[in-house]
Coordinates of C-alpha atoms in Angstrom, one line a residue:
M8 CA 29.8 -42.5 -31.4
K9 CA 27.8 -43.1 -28.2
N10 CA 30.8 -43.0 -26.0
A11 CA 32.3 -39.9 -27.7
V12 CA 29.2 -37.7 -27.2
I13 CA 28.2 -38.6 -23.7
G14 CA 28.6 -35.4 -21.6
N15 CA 30.5 -33.6 -24.4
N16 CA 28.5 -30.8 -26.1
K17 CA 31.4 -30.0 -28.4
Q18 CA 31.5 -33.5 -29.8
K19 CA 27.7 -33.5 -30.1
A20 CA 27.8 -30.3 -32.2
N21 CA 30.7 -31.8 -34.3
L22 CA 28.7 -34.9 -35.1
I23 CA 25.7 -32.9 -36.1
V24 CA 27.7 -30.7 -38.4
L25 CA 29.2 -33.7 -40.0
G26 CA 25.7 -34.9 -41.0
A27 CA 25.4 -37.8 -38.5
V28 CA 21.7 -37.2 -37.8
P29 CA 20.2 -38.1 -41.2
R30 CA 22.3 -41.2 -41.3
L31 CA 21.3 -42.3 -37.8
L32 CA 17.6 -41.7 -38.7
Y33 CA 18.0 -43.7 -41.9
L34 CA 19.4 -46.6 -40.0
L35 CA 16.8 -46.3 -37.3
Q36 CA 14.0 -46.5 -39.8
Q37 CA 15.4 -49.4 -41.8
T38 CA 13.4 -52.5 -40.8
S39 CA 16.2 -54.5 -42.3
S40 CA 18.6 -53.2 -39.6
S41 CA 18.9 -55.4 -36.6
L42 CA 17.0 -54.2 -33.4
E43 CA 20.3 -53.7 -31.6
L44 CA 21.5 -51.3 -34.2
R45 CA 18.2 -49.4 -34.4
T46 CA 18.1 -49.2 -30.5
E47 CA 21.8 -47.9 -30.5
C48 CA 20.8 -45.2 -33.1
A49 CA 17.9 -44.1 -30.8
V50 CA 20.3 -43.9 -27.9
V51 CA 22.9 -41.8 -29.7
L52 CA 20.1 -39.4 -31.0
G53 CA 18.8 -39.2 -27.4
S54 CA 22.3 -38.2 -26.3
L55 CA 22.6 -35.6 -29.0
A56 CA 19.3 -34.2 -27.9
M57 CA 20.7 -33.7 -24.4
G58 CA 23.0 -31.0 -25.7
T59 CA 22.2 -27.3 -26.5
E60 CA 19.0 -25.8 -27.9
N61 CA 20.7 -25.6 -31.3
N62 CA 21.3 -29.3 -31.3
I63 CA 17.5 -29.8 -30.7
K64 CA 16.7 -27.4 -33.5
S65 CA 18.9 -29.4 -35.9
L66 CA 17.3 -32.7 -34.8
V67 CA 13.7 -31.3 -35.2
D68 CA 14.7 -29.9 -38.7
C69 CA 15.8 -33.4 -39.7
H70 CA 12.3 -34.7 -38.9
I71 CA 13.4 -36.7 -35.9
I72 CA 9.9 -36.6 -34.3
P73 CA 7.9 -38.5 -37.0
A74 CA 10.7 -41.0 -37.3
L75 CA 10.7 -41.8 -33.5
L76 CA 6.9 -41.8 -33.4
Q77 CA 6.9 -44.4 -36.2
G78 CA 9.5 -46.4 -34.2
L79 CA 7.0 -46.7 -31.3
L80 CA 4.9 -49.1 -33.5
C81 CA 7.7 -51.7 -33.2
P82 CA 6.8 -54.6 -30.8
D83 CA 10.3 -54.6 -29.1
L84 CA 10.1 -53.0 -25.7
I85 CA 13.8 -52.0 -25.4
F86 CA 13.6 -50.2 -28.7
I87 CA 10.3 -48.5 -27.8
E88 CA 11.9 -47.3 -24.5
A89 CA 14.9 -45.8 -26.4
C90 CA 12.6 -44.0 -28.8
L91 CA 10.4 -42.7 -26.0
R92 CA 13.4 -41.5 -24.0
C93 CA 14.7 -39.6 -27.0
L94 CA 11.2 -38.1 -27.7
R95 CA 10.9 -37.1 -24.1
T96 CA 14.3 -35.2 -24.3
V97 CA 13.3 -33.5 -27.5
F98 CA 9.8 -32.5 -26.3
I99 CA 11.0 -31.0 -22.9
S100 CA 13.1 -28.5 -24.8
P101 CA 11.4 -25.1 -25.1
V102 CA 12.5 -24.8 -28.8
T103 CA 10.4 -27.9 -29.9
P104 CA 7.0 -27.0 -31.3
V105 CA 4.6 -29.1 -29.1
Q106 CA 2.0 -29.2 -31.9
L107 CA 4.1 -31.9 -33.6
L108 CA 2.7 -34.4 -31.0
Y109 CA -0.8 -33.7 -32.2
T110 CA -0.5 -33.6 -36.0
D111 CA -1.2 -37.3 -36.4
P112 CA -4.4 -38.2 -34.5
T113 CA -3.3 -41.8 -34.0
V114 CA -0.3 -40.8 -31.8
I115 CA -2.0 -39.9 -28.5
P116 CA -4.1 -43.1 -28.3
H117 CA -1.0 -45.2 -29.1
L118 CA 1.0 -43.4 -26.4
M119 CA -1.8 -44.1 -23.9
S120 CA -1.6 -47.8 -24.8
L121 CA 2.1 -47.8 -24.1
L122 CA 1.5 -46.7 -20.4
S123 CA 0.9 -50.3 -19.3
H124 CA 4.2 -51.7 -20.7
S125 CA 6.9 -50.7 -18.2
H126 CA 8.0 -48.2 -15.6
R127 CA 10.1 -46.5 -18.2
T128 CA 7.3 -46.2 -20.8
Q129 CA 5.1 -44.8 -18.0
E130 CA 7.7 -42.2 -16.9
Y131 CA 8.6 -41.0 -20.4
T132 CA 5.1 -40.9 -21.8
T133 CA 3.6 -38.9 -18.9
Q134 CA 6.6 -36.6 -19.1
I135 CA 5.9 -36.0 -22.8
F136 CA 2.2 -35.4 -22.0
S137 CA 2.9 -32.9 -19.2
H138 CA 5.3 -30.9 -21.4
C139 CA 3.1 -30.9 -24.5
C140 CA -0.1 -29.9 -22.8
K141 CA -0.1 -26.1 -23.3
T142 CA -3.6 -25.1 -24.4
P143 CA -7.2 -25.9 -23.5
E144 CA -7.4 -27.8 -26.9
H145 CA -4.5 -30.0 -25.8
Q146 CA -6.2 -30.7 -22.4
T147 CA -9.3 -31.7 -24.3
V148 CA -7.5 -34.1 -26.6
L149 CA -5.7 -35.8 -23.7
F150 CA -8.9 -35.9 -21.6
N151 CA -10.9 -37.4 -24.5
H152 CA -8.3 -40.2 -25.0
G153 CA -8.7 -41.3 -21.4
A154 CA -5.7 -39.6 -19.8
I155 CA -7.3 -39.5 -16.4
Q156 CA -8.3 -43.2 -16.2
N157 CA -4.9 -44.2 -17.7
I158 CA -2.7 -42.0 -15.5
A159 CA -4.5 -42.2 -12.1
P160 CA -3.2 -45.7 -11.2
L161 CA 0.4 -44.5 -11.8
L162 CA 0.1 -42.3 -8.7
I163 CA 0.6 -45.3 -6.5
S164 CA 3.4 -46.8 -8.7
P165 CA 6.4 -48.2 -6.7
S166 CA 8.6 -45.9 -8.8
Y167 CA 9.0 -42.4 -7.5
K168 CA 9.8 -41.0 -11.0
V169 CA 6.5 -42.4 -12.4
R170 CA 4.5 -41.1 -9.5
M171 CA 6.1 -37.7 -9.9
Q172 CA 5.5 -37.4 -13.7
A173 CA 1.9 -38.6 -13.3
L174 CA 1.3 -35.9 -10.7
K175 CA 2.8 -33.2 -13.0
C176 CA 0.4 -34.5 -15.7
F177 CA -2.6 -33.9 -13.5
S178 CA -1.4 -30.4 -12.6
V179 CA -1.3 -29.3 -16.3
L180 CA -4.5 -31.1 -17.2
A181 CA -6.5 -29.4 -14.3
Y182 CA -5.1 -25.9 -14.8
E183 CA -8.1 -23.6 -15.5
N184 CA -10.1 -26.6 -16.7
T185 CA -13.5 -27.2 -15.1
Q186 CA -14.2 -30.3 -17.0
V187 CA -11.0 -32.1 -16.0
S188 CA -11.2 -30.8 -12.4
L189 CA -14.8 -32.0 -11.9
T190 CA -13.8 -35.4 -13.2
L191 CA -10.7 -35.7 -11.0
V192 CA -12.8 -35.1 -7.8
N193 CA -14.6 -38.4 -8.3
V194 CA -11.7 -40.5 -9.3
L195 CA -10.8 -43.4 -7.0
V196 CA -7.2 -44.7 -6.9
D197 CA -7.1 -48.1 -5.2
G198 CA -10.3 -47.3 -3.3
E199 CA -9.1 -43.9 -2.2
L200 CA -10.4 -40.5 -3.5
L201 CA -7.8 -38.7 -5.7
S202 CA -7.9 -35.5 -3.6
Q203 CA -6.9 -37.7 -0.5
V204 CA -4.0 -39.2 -2.5
F205 CA -2.9 -35.6 -3.3
V206 CA -3.2 -34.6 0.4
R207 CA -1.0 -37.6 1.3
M208 CA 1.6 -36.6 -1.2
M209 CA 1.7 -33.1 0.4
Q210 CA 2.9 -34.4 3.8
R211 CA 6.2 -33.0 5.1
D212 CA 8.0 -36.4 4.8
Q213 CA 7.6 -36.3 1.0
P214 CA 10.1 -34.7 -1.4
I215 CA 9.5 -31.0 -1.8
E216 CA 8.9 -31.3 -5.6
M217 CA 6.1 -33.8 -4.8
Q218 CA 4.6 -31.6 -2.0
L219 CA 4.5 -28.6 -4.4
T220 CA 3.0 -30.4 -7.4
S221 CA 0.3 -32.0 -5.3
A222 CA -0.5 -28.5 -3.8
K223 CA -0.7 -27.2 -7.4
C224 CA -3.2 -30.0 -8.4
L225 CA -5.5 -29.2 -5.5
T226 CA -5.1 -25.4 -6.1
Y227 CA -6.2 -25.8 -9.7
M228 CA -9.1 -28.1 -8.8
C229 CA -10.2 -25.5 -6.3
R230 CA -9.9 -22.5 -8.7
A231 CA -11.8 -24.5 -11.3
G232 CA -14.7 -24.8 -8.9
A233 CA -14.3 -28.6 -8.2
I234 CA -13.3 -28.2 -4.5
R235 CA -14.8 -25.5 -2.2
T236 CA -12.4 -22.9 -0.8
D237 CA -13.5 -23.7 2.8
D238 CA -12.8 -27.5 2.3
G239 CA -10.4 -28.9 4.8
C240 CA -8.0 -30.1 2.2
I241 CA -7.5 -26.5 1.0
V242 CA -7.6 -24.6 4.3
L243 CA -5.8 -27.1 6.5
K244 CA -3.5 -28.8 4.0
T245 CA -2.9 -27.0 0.6
L246 CA -2.6 -23.4 2.0
P247 CA -0.2 -24.2 4.8
C248 CA 1.9 -26.3 2.5
L249 CA 2.3 -23.4 0.0
V250 CA 3.1 -20.9 2.8
R251 CA 5.8 -23.4 4.0
M252 CA 7.3 -23.3 0.5
C253 CA 7.9 -19.5 0.8
S254 CA 10.3 -19.9 3.7
K255 CA 14.0 -19.2 3.1
E256 CA 15.3 -22.7 3.7
H257 CA 13.8 -23.6 0.3
L258 CA 15.5 -23.3 -3.0
L259 CA 14.8 -20.2 -5.1
E260 CA 12.6 -21.9 -7.7
E261 CA 10.6 -23.6 -4.9
R262 CA 10.0 -20.3 -3.2
V263 CA 8.9 -18.7 -6.5
E264 CA 6.5 -21.5 -7.4
G265 CA 5.1 -21.7 -3.9
A266 CA 4.4 -18.0 -3.8
E267 CA 2.9 -17.8 -7.3
T268 CA 0.7 -20.9 -6.7
L269 CA -0.5 -19.4 -3.3
A270 CA -1.3 -16.1 -5.0
F271 CA -3.4 -18.0 -7.6
L272 CA -5.2 -20.1 -5.0
M273 CA -6.5 -17.2 -2.9
E274 CA -6.9 -14.5 -5.6
P275 CA -10.8 -14.6 -5.5
D276 CA -11.3 -15.5 -1.9
V277 CA -11.0 -13.0 1.0
E278 CA -11.3 -15.7 3.7
L279 CA -8.2 -17.5 2.3
Q280 CA -6.4 -14.2 2.1
R281 CA -7.1 -13.6 5.8
I282 CA -6.0 -17.1 6.8
A283 CA -2.8 -16.8 4.7
S284 CA -1.9 -13.4 6.1
T285 CA -1.8 -14.8 9.6
T286 CA -0.1 -18.1 8.8
D287 CA 3.7 -18.3 9.7
H288 CA 4.2 -14.5 9.5
L289 CA 3.8 -14.8 5.7
V290 CA 3.8 -11.0 5.1
A291 CA 7.1 -10.6 6.8
M292 CA 8.5 -13.8 5.3
L293 CA 7.9 -12.3 1.8
A294 CA 10.1 -9.3 2.7
D295 CA 13.1 -11.7 2.5
Y296 CA 12.3 -12.2 -1.2
F297 CA 13.8 -8.8 -1.8
K298 CA 17.0 -9.4 0.1
Y299 CA 18.2 -12.4 -1.9
P300 CA 20.8 -13.6 -2.2
S301 CA 22.2 -11.7 0.8
S302 CA 25.8 -11.6 1.9
V303 CA 24.9 -14.0 4.7
S304 CA 23.5 -16.6 2.3
A305 CA 26.2 -19.2 3.0
I306 CA 25.9 -20.8 -0.4
A307 CA 28.7 -23.3 -0.6
D308 CA 27.9 -24.1 -4.2
I309 CA 29.2 -21.4 -6.5
K310 CA 27.2 -22.6 -9.4
R311 CA 24.1 -22.3 -7.3
L312 CA 25.0 -18.7 -6.3
D313 CA 25.6 -17.8 -10.0
H314 CA 22.2 -19.3 -10.9
D315 CA 20.4 -17.5 -8.1
L316 CA 21.9 -14.1 -8.9
K317 CA 20.6 -14.4 -12.4
H318 CA 17.1 -15.4 -11.2
A319 CA 16.7 -13.2 -8.1
H320 CA 14.2 -11.0 -10.1
E321 CA 11.9 -14.0 -10.2
L322 CA 11.6 -13.9 -6.4
R323 CA 10.7 -10.2 -6.5
Q324 CA 8.1 -10.9 -9.1
A325 CA 6.6 -13.7 -7.1
A326 CA 6.5 -11.6 -3.9
F327 CA 4.7 -8.7 -5.7
K328 CA 2.2 -11.2 -7.1
L329 CA 1.5 -12.7 -3.7
Y330 CA 1.2 -9.3 -2.0
A331 CA -1.2 -8.2 -4.7
S332 CA -3.3 -11.3 -4.1
L333 CA -3.2 -11.0 -0.3
G334 CA -4.2 -7.3 -0.3
S335 CA -6.9 -7.4 -3.0
N336 CA -9.8 -7.2 -0.5
D337 CA -8.9 -6.7 3.1
E338 CA -8.0 -3.2 4.6
D339 CA -6.1 -4.7 7.6
I340 CA -3.9 -6.9 5.3
R341 CA -3.1 -3.9 3.1
K342 CA -2.0 -1.9 6.1
K343 CA 0.2 -4.8 7.2
I344 CA 1.8 -4.9 3.7
T345 CA 2.5 -1.2 3.5
E346 CA 4.0 -1.2 7.0
T347 CA 6.4 -4.0 6.1
E348 CA 10.0 -2.6 5.9
N349 CA 10.5 -0.3 2.9
M350 CA 7.6 -1.9 1.1
M351 CA 6.5 1.2 -0.8
D352 CA 10.1 2.0 -1.9
R353 CA 10.4 -1.6 -3.2
I354 CA 7.2 -1.2 -5.2
V355 CA 8.4 2.1 -6.6
S356 CA 11.8 0.6 -7.6
G357 CA 10.0 -2.5 -9.0
L358 CA 8.1 -0.2 -11.4
S359 CA 11.3 0.7 -13.2
E360 CA 13.1 -2.7 -13.2
S361 CA 14.4 -4.0 -16.5
S362 CA 12.4 -7.2 -16.3
I363 CA 8.9 -6.6 -17.8
K364 CA 7.5 -9.4 -15.5
V365 CA 8.7 -7.6 -12.4
R366 CA 7.2 -4.3 -13.6
L367 CA 3.9 -6.0 -14.3
A368 CA 3.9 -7.7 -10.9
A369 CA 4.9 -4.5 -9.1
V370 CA 2.1 -2.5 -10.7
R371 CA -0.4 -5.3 -9.9
C372 CA 0.7 -5.0 -6.3
L373 CA 0.3 -1.2 -6.4
H374 CA -3.2 -1.6 -8.0
S375 CA -4.3 -3.9 -5.2
L376 CA -3.1 -1.5 -2.5
S377 CA -4.7 1.5 -4.4
R378 CA -8.1 0.1 -3.6
S379 CA -7.6 1.4 -0.1
V380 CA -8.8 4.9 0.8
Q381 CA -6.4 5.1 3.7
Q382 CA -3.4 4.0 1.6
L383 CA -4.2 6.5 -1.1
R384 CA -4.3 9.2 1.6
T385 CA -1.1 8.1 3.3
S386 CA 1.6 5.9 1.9
F387 CA 0.8 6.6 -1.8
H388 CA 1.0 10.3 -1.1
D389 CA 4.2 10.1 1.1
H390 CA 6.1 8.2 -1.6
A391 CA 4.7 10.2 -4.6
V392 CA 3.9 6.9 -6.3
W393 CA 2.2 8.7 -9.1
K394 CA 5.5 9.8 -10.6
P395 CA 6.9 6.4 -11.5
L396 CA 3.4 5.3 -12.5
M397 CA 3.1 8.1 -15.0
K398 CA 6.5 7.2 -16.4
L399 CA 5.4 3.5 -16.8
L400 CA 2.4 4.7 -18.8
Q401 CA 4.6 6.3 -21.5
N402 CA 5.4 3.3 -23.7
A403 CA 4.5 0.1 -21.9
P404 CA 3.1 -3.1 -23.5
D405 CA -0.7 -3.5 -23.2
E406 CA -0.8 -5.8 -20.2
V407 CA 1.3 -3.3 -18.1
L408 CA -0.8 -0.4 -19.5
V409 CA -4.1 -2.0 -18.3
M410 CA -2.8 -2.5 -14.8
A411 CA -1.1 0.9 -14.6
S412 CA -4.1 2.8 -16.0
S413 CA -6.5 0.9 -13.5
T414 CA -4.2 2.1 -10.7
L415 CA -4.3 5.6 -12.1
C416 CA -8.1 5.6 -12.0
N417 CA -7.9 5.0 -8.2
L418 CA -5.3 7.8 -7.8
L419 CA -7.6 10.2 -9.5
L420 CA -10.5 9.7 -7.1
E421 CA -11.5 13.0 -5.5
F422 CA -10.2 12.1 -2.0
S423 CA -6.8 11.1 -3.3
P424 CA -4.1 13.7 -2.6
S425 CA -2.2 12.5 -5.7
K426 CA -5.1 13.9 -7.9
E427 CA -3.8 17.5 -8.0
P428 CA -0.1 16.7 -8.9
I429 CA -1.3 14.2 -11.6
L430 CA -3.6 16.8 -13.1
E431 CA -0.7 19.3 -13.3
S432 CA 1.6 16.7 -15.0
G433 CA -0.5 16.8 -18.2
V434 CA -2.2 13.5 -17.9
V435 CA -5.4 14.4 -19.9
E436 CA -3.7 13.9 -23.3
L437 CA -2.4 10.5 -22.3
L438 CA -5.8 9.4 -21.1
C439 CA -7.6 10.7 -24.2
S440 CA -5.1 8.6 -26.3
L441 CA -6.0 5.5 -24.3
T442 CA -9.7 5.9 -25.2
Q443 CA -8.7 5.4 -28.9
S444 CA -7.0 2.0 -28.1
E445 CA -7.9 -1.2 -29.8
S446 CA -8.1 -2.9 -26.4
P447 CA -11.6 -2.5 -24.7
A448 CA -9.8 -2.7 -21.3
L449 CA -7.6 0.3 -22.1
R450 CA -10.6 2.3 -23.5
V451 CA -12.5 1.6 -20.3
N452 CA -9.6 2.7 -18.1
G453 CA -8.9 5.8 -20.1
I454 CA -12.5 7.0 -19.9
W455 CA -12.9 5.9 -16.3
A456 CA -9.9 7.9 -15.3
L457 CA -11.3 11.0 -17.1
M458 CA -14.7 10.4 -15.4
N459 CA -13.0 10.3 -12.0
M460 CA -11.0 13.4 -12.9
A461 CA -14.1 15.4 -14.0
F462 CA -15.9 14.6 -10.7
Q463 CA -16.4 17.9 -8.9
A464 CA -13.5 19.4 -10.9
D465 CA -13.1 23.1 -11.7
Q466 CA -14.2 24.6 -15.0
K467 CA -10.6 24.7 -16.3
V468 CA -10.2 20.9 -16.0
R469 CA -13.6 20.1 -17.5
V470 CA -13.0 22.4 -20.5
E471 CA -9.5 20.8 -21.0
I472 CA -11.1 17.3 -21.1
V473 CA -13.8 18.3 -23.6
Q474 CA -11.2 20.0 -25.8
C475 CA -8.6 17.3 -25.7
L476 CA -11.1 14.4 -26.1
G477 CA -13.0 16.2 -28.8
T478 CA -16.7 15.8 -29.4
E479 CA -16.1 13.4 -32.3
Q480 CA -14.3 10.9 -30.1
L481 CA -16.8 11.4 -27.2
F482 CA -19.7 10.4 -29.6
R483 CA -17.6 7.5 -31.0
L484 CA -17.3 6.2 -27.4
L485 CA -21.1 6.6 -26.9
S486 CA -21.6 4.1 -29.7
D487 CA -18.8 1.7 -28.5
P488 CA -19.7 -2.0 -28.7
D489 CA -18.3 -2.5 -25.2
G490 CA -21.0 -1.8 -22.6
N491 CA -18.4 -0.8 -19.9
V492 CA -17.0 1.8 -22.2
L493 CA -20.4 3.2 -22.9
M494 CA -21.3 3.2 -19.1
K495 CA -18.1 5.1 -18.2
T496 CA -18.5 7.6 -21.1
L497 CA -22.0 8.4 -19.8
G498 CA -20.5 8.7 -16.3
L499 CA -17.9 11.2 -17.7
L500 CA -20.7 13.2 -19.4
R501 CA -22.7 13.3 -16.2
N502 CA -19.7 14.6 -14.3
L503 CA -18.9 17.2 -17.0
L504 CA -22.5 18.4 -16.8
S505 CA -22.9 18.5 -13.1
T506 CA -22.9 22.2 -12.1
R507 CA -25.0 24.9 -13.7
P508 CA -22.5 27.5 -15.1
H509 CA -20.2 24.7 -16.5
M510 CA -23.1 22.8 -17.9
D511 CA -24.7 25.8 -19.6
Q512 CA -21.4 26.6 -21.2
I513 CA -20.8 23.1 -22.5
M514 CA -24.4 22.8 -23.7
S515 CA -24.3 26.1 -25.5
S516 CA -21.4 24.8 -27.7
H517 CA -22.2 21.0 -27.9
G518 CA -25.9 20.8 -26.8
K519 CA -27.3 19.6 -30.1
Q520 CA -24.8 16.7 -30.3
I521 CA -25.3 15.7 -26.7
M522 CA -29.1 15.6 -27.0
Q523 CA -28.7 13.5 -30.1
A524 CA -26.4 11.0 -28.3
V525 CA -28.9 10.7 -25.4
T526 CA -31.8 10.2 -27.8
L527 CA -29.9 7.3 -29.5
I528 CA -29.1 5.6 -26.2
L529 CA -32.7 5.9 -25.0
E530 CA -34.0 4.4 -28.3
A531 CA -31.5 1.6 -28.6
E532 CA -31.4 -1.9 -27.0
H533 CA -29.4 -1.1 -23.9
S534 CA -29.4 -2.4 -20.3
A535 CA -31.4 -0.5 -17.7
E536 CA -28.2 0.7 -16.0
I537 CA -27.1 2.4 -19.2
K538 CA -30.5 4.0 -19.8
E539 CA -30.6 5.2 -16.2
Q540 CA -27.3 7.0 -16.7
A541 CA -28.6 8.7 -19.9
L542 CA -31.7 9.8 -18.0
C543 CA -29.5 11.2 -15.2
I544 CA -27.6 13.2 -17.8
L545 CA -31.0 14.6 -18.9
A546 CA -31.9 15.5 -15.4
N547 CA -28.6 17.4 -15.1
I548 CA -29.4 19.2 -18.3
A549 CA -32.9 20.0 -17.0
D550 CA -31.3 21.7 -14.1
G551 CA -29.3 24.2 -16.2
N552 CA -30.5 27.8 -16.6
T553 CA -30.4 27.9 -20.4
A554 CA -29.7 24.3 -21.1
K555 CA -33.2 23.2 -20.0
E556 CA -34.6 24.8 -23.1
L557 CA -33.0 22.1 -25.2
I558 CA -35.4 19.6 -23.6
M559 CA -38.4 21.9 -23.4
T560 CA -38.2 22.7 -27.2
N561 CA -37.8 19.0 -28.0
D562 CA -41.2 17.3 -27.9
D563 CA -39.8 13.9 -28.9
M564 CA -37.5 14.0 -25.9
L565 CA -40.4 15.0 -23.6
Q566 CA -42.4 12.0 -24.9
K567 CA -39.4 9.7 -24.1
I568 CA -39.2 11.0 -20.6
K569 CA -43.0 10.4 -20.2
Y570 CA -42.5 6.8 -21.5
Y571 CA -39.8 6.1 -19.0
M572 CA -42.0 7.5 -16.1
G573 CA -44.4 4.7 -16.9
H574 CA -41.6 2.0 -17.4
S575 CA -41.6 -1.2 -15.4
N576 CA -38.1 -0.5 -13.9
V577 CA -38.4 1.7 -10.8
K578 CA -34.9 3.2 -11.3
L579 CA -35.8 4.4 -14.8
Q580 CA -39.1 5.8 -13.5
L581 CA -37.2 7.7 -10.7
A582 CA -34.6 9.2 -13.1
A583 CA -37.3 10.3 -15.5
T584 CA -39.4 11.9 -12.7
F585 CA -36.2 13.7 -11.5
C586 CA -35.9 15.3 -15.0
I587 CA -39.5 16.6 -14.7
T588 CA -38.9 18.0 -11.2
N589 CA -35.9 19.9 -12.4
L590 CA -37.8 21.3 -15.4
I591 CA -40.7 22.6 -13.3
W592 CA -38.8 23.7 -10.2
N593 CA -40.7 26.9 -9.4
E594 CA -37.7 28.9 -8.0
D595 CA -36.2 29.0 -11.6
D596 CA -37.1 31.7 -14.1
G597 CA -39.8 30.8 -16.5
S598 CA -41.1 27.9 -14.4
Q599 CA -44.7 28.9 -14.9
E600 CA -44.6 28.4 -18.8
R601 CA -42.8 25.1 -18.4
Q602 CA -45.3 23.9 -15.9
D603 CA -48.2 24.8 -18.1
K604 CA -46.7 23.1 -21.2
L605 CA -46.0 19.9 -19.3
K606 CA -49.5 19.9 -17.8
E607 CA -50.9 20.1 -21.3
L608 CA -48.8 17.1 -22.3
G609 CA -50.3 15.0 -19.5
F610 CA -47.4 15.0 -17.1
V611 CA -49.5 16.0 -14.1
D612 CA -51.7 13.0 -14.5
M613 CA -48.6 10.8 -14.7
L614 CA -47.2 12.3 -11.5
H615 CA -50.5 11.8 -9.7
K616 CA -50.4 8.1 -10.7
L617 CA -46.8 7.8 -9.6
S618 CA -47.5 9.4 -6.2
Q619 CA -49.5 6.3 -5.4
A620 CA -46.6 3.9 -6.4
C621 CA -45.7 1.0 -4.1
D622 CA -42.0 2.1 -4.1
A623 CA -41.6 4.8 -1.4
N624 CA -38.7 6.6 -3.2
L625 CA -40.8 6.9 -6.4
S626 CA -44.0 8.1 -4.7
D627 CA -41.9 10.7 -2.7
S628 CA -40.2 11.9 -5.8
A629 CA -43.6 12.3 -7.6
K630 CA -45.0 14.1 -4.6
T631 CA -42.1 16.5 -4.6
A632 CA -42.8 17.3 -8.3
M633 CA -46.5 17.8 -7.6
Q634 CA -45.7 20.4 -4.9
Q635 CA -44.1 22.6 -7.6
Y636 CA -47.5 23.0 -9.1
L637 CA -49.1 23.9 -5.7
A638 CA -46.5 26.4 -4.6

């Protein structure tokens, strides 16, 4: 059987169909069988597992995993190695549920104890760990069972395969895990700090796979806060190593992994972005990711060419991700990116690619570039980027929607030339529907875009927003559990109520509800920023011709304004004082009656007190209000 199935997928499938697996597992589990027979069974099962994904599914359905794990309790090393090799092959398949390694709590400690037996047990066990560590819970289980202490010595094993698998283990353990990363920093391997061992493994004379995986370990430790971003091992070793991986002499998957890891490394750090952008002409080097494979790629190996054609989209995705990361903060880098040959055209075509991952990466890149005022005014306008972006918003999955709507928020800023054509394309309805989403991020973006749209907009646009959103939804958003949604909704209201004729019109139809909403916010437990926005809305209302009567006839509201004038937070005092200034401004009709009423309510004494405040802005504001009485 063993000789028949080696390298022959058809024979493997035949044997499985004929029911060989349950029989082999039966013999493997019989303690009365000789060790040679049990070992041969494990070898044949391992060979069957080397076949197609369907083979693996059949093996897993026959409960091969518990049987092999049981086999590891046998004292015979050769049998243990055969069981581990088969387990390794089953677990590295994407169709195997990794949770099966964690169902029995005795398994992980037993696997740890096998690490000292032989090079083979070390190689297979670490490979199983690195493939079955998929979640923070898995990281914690392995960490708590001493993974770091047990695996660290393997980094200086004489066997390359063992060193490599140990390295992969550390990269999955450290990924987004502060606890593991902070522990790794202090680990010594044969008297040398672990980070130095990783640096040595990144040297150019090491195999590419080893250089890349060591760079990933240091990247993850850095992102988890265990190594500073200005540390020499990051700036002088890890970053240059990852940039090197992006050059075209490397294999497609190495270039993809190098670019994605580099994007992750420098995502939050502008200094690393600047260094990377000037290392080895990285911005230009990434342009090659879009021309692959080119007619000049002299790929002798036809299988390789076939593989690369199928995976060329991964290169585009990686390039977009890296450009997004590079351009997320620095204006000069963004300029460099948009000036790279046909870059904007590439992003535009990326937005409509069939691969969802490429679309997401392209929109991330666009979002990063849309943070630039100059790019919004130039390349974004020249390439009418808003058209494919609007198309992408029609029926995309949430993660694409979040990025695309964030980008749209930037395109709707008042200095963006795309704002006009977007308004004409009927975007209001789409944004209003986003505000009803289950996802807080989408609600924030929908309302944020409307807020940007309403800023200094003409009456027609403002009325359209109010009608389309509807007062019910507006007030629902004002009681949203997410603080960001509330903040942006108040921003929208403030922008809607910013010029007199518009505001009087909106307040005449919705004044009662708006005053009620502001009251609720001032009474509830909200942050100072949120209350400040609410008071600014009141100040806008106080500036209206007819709208100000809604405040003047509401004694409860006047008392609230007085309370906030005496608050400990200067910003709230300022906003409240501004309300009063607008109410008593003596160029407005009826100012005398309003001044008299507010004087009776003790506002003049309050202003007098504030005019002596330590804060210069506050005392000036109070003095301005006092002058209305003197004029």
